[in-house]
């Protein structure tokens, strides 16, 4: 991995967007799925999917800015 790639990789981690809204909406909730993958949602989408995610056994982390 060259320096430039590394920079973009770090930038990508610090800029977290809602998986549903896309870029422009900051994610406020991290969702750890039982399968091991992670989802990120804004407050709006987290509220919308929270009940289903809980049923699936997902763990929701609230991120405070
Ligand atoms: Zn959203």
CSV table of N, CA and C and ligand atoms in Angstrom, one decimal, residues 17-22 25-27 40-46 49, ligand 1:
chain,number,residue,atom,x,y,z
A,17,UNK,N,-20.4,7.6,6.5
A,17,UNK,CA,-21.7,8.0,5.9
A,17,UNK,C,-22.8,6.9,6.1
A,18,UNK,N,-24.0,7.3,6.1
A,18,UNK,CA,-25.1,6.4,6.2
A,18,UNK,C,-25.1,5.5,5.0
A,19,UNK,N,-25.2,4.2,5.2
A,19,UNK,CA,-25.2,3.2,4.1
A,19,UNK,C,-26.5,3.4,3.2
A,20,UNK,N,-27.5,4.0,3.7
A,20,UNK,CA,-28.7,4.2,2.9
A,20,UNK,C,-28.7,5.5,2.2
A,21,UNK,N,-28.4,6.6,2.9
A,21,UNK,CA,-28.4,7.9,2.3
A,21,UNK,C,-27.2,8.1,1.4
A,22,UNK,N,-26.1,7.5,1.6
A,22,UNK,CA,-24.9,7.7,0.8
A,22,UNK,C,-24.1,8.9,1.4
A,25,UNK,N,-24.5,12.3,4.2
A,25,UNK,CA,-25.2,12.1,5.5
A,25,UNK,C,-24.3,11.4,6.4
A,26,UNK,N,-24.0,12.0,7.5
A,26,UNK,CA,-23.1,11.4,8.5
A,26,UNK,C,-23.8,10.3,9.3
A,27,UNK,N,-23.2,9.1,9.4
A,27,UNK,CA,-23.8,8.0,10.1
A,27,UNK,C,-23.7,8.3,11.6
A,40,UNK,N,-23.7,1.1,8.7
A,40,UNK,CA,-23.7,2.4,9.3
A,40,UNK,C,-25.0,3.2,8.9
A,41,UNK,N,-25.7,3.8,9.9
A,41,UNK,CA,-26.9,4.4,9.5
A,41,UNK,C,-27.0,5.8,10.2
A,42,UNK,N,-27.7,6.7,9.5
A,42,UNK,CA,-28.0,8.0,10.1
A,42,UNK,C,-29.1,7.7,11.2
A,43,UNK,N,-29.4,8.7,11.9
A,43,UNK,CA,-30.5,8.6,13.0
A,43,UNK,C,-31.8,8.2,12.4
A,44,UNK,N,-32.1,8.7,11.2
A,44,UNK,CA,-33.4,8.4,10.5
A,44,UNK,C,-33.5,6.9,10.2
A,45,UNK,N,-32.4,6.4,9.5
A,45,UNK,CA,-32.5,5.0,9.1
A,45,UNK,C,-32.3,4.1,10.3
A,46,UNK,N,-31.5,4.4,11.2
A,46,UNK,CA,-31.3,3.6,12.4
A,46,UNK,C,-32.6,3.4,13.1
A,49,UNK,N,-34.8,0.9,11.1
A,49,UNK,CA,-34.4,-0.5,11.0
A,49,UNK,C,-34.1,-1.1,12.4
B,1,LIG,ZN1,-29.8,7.4,6.2
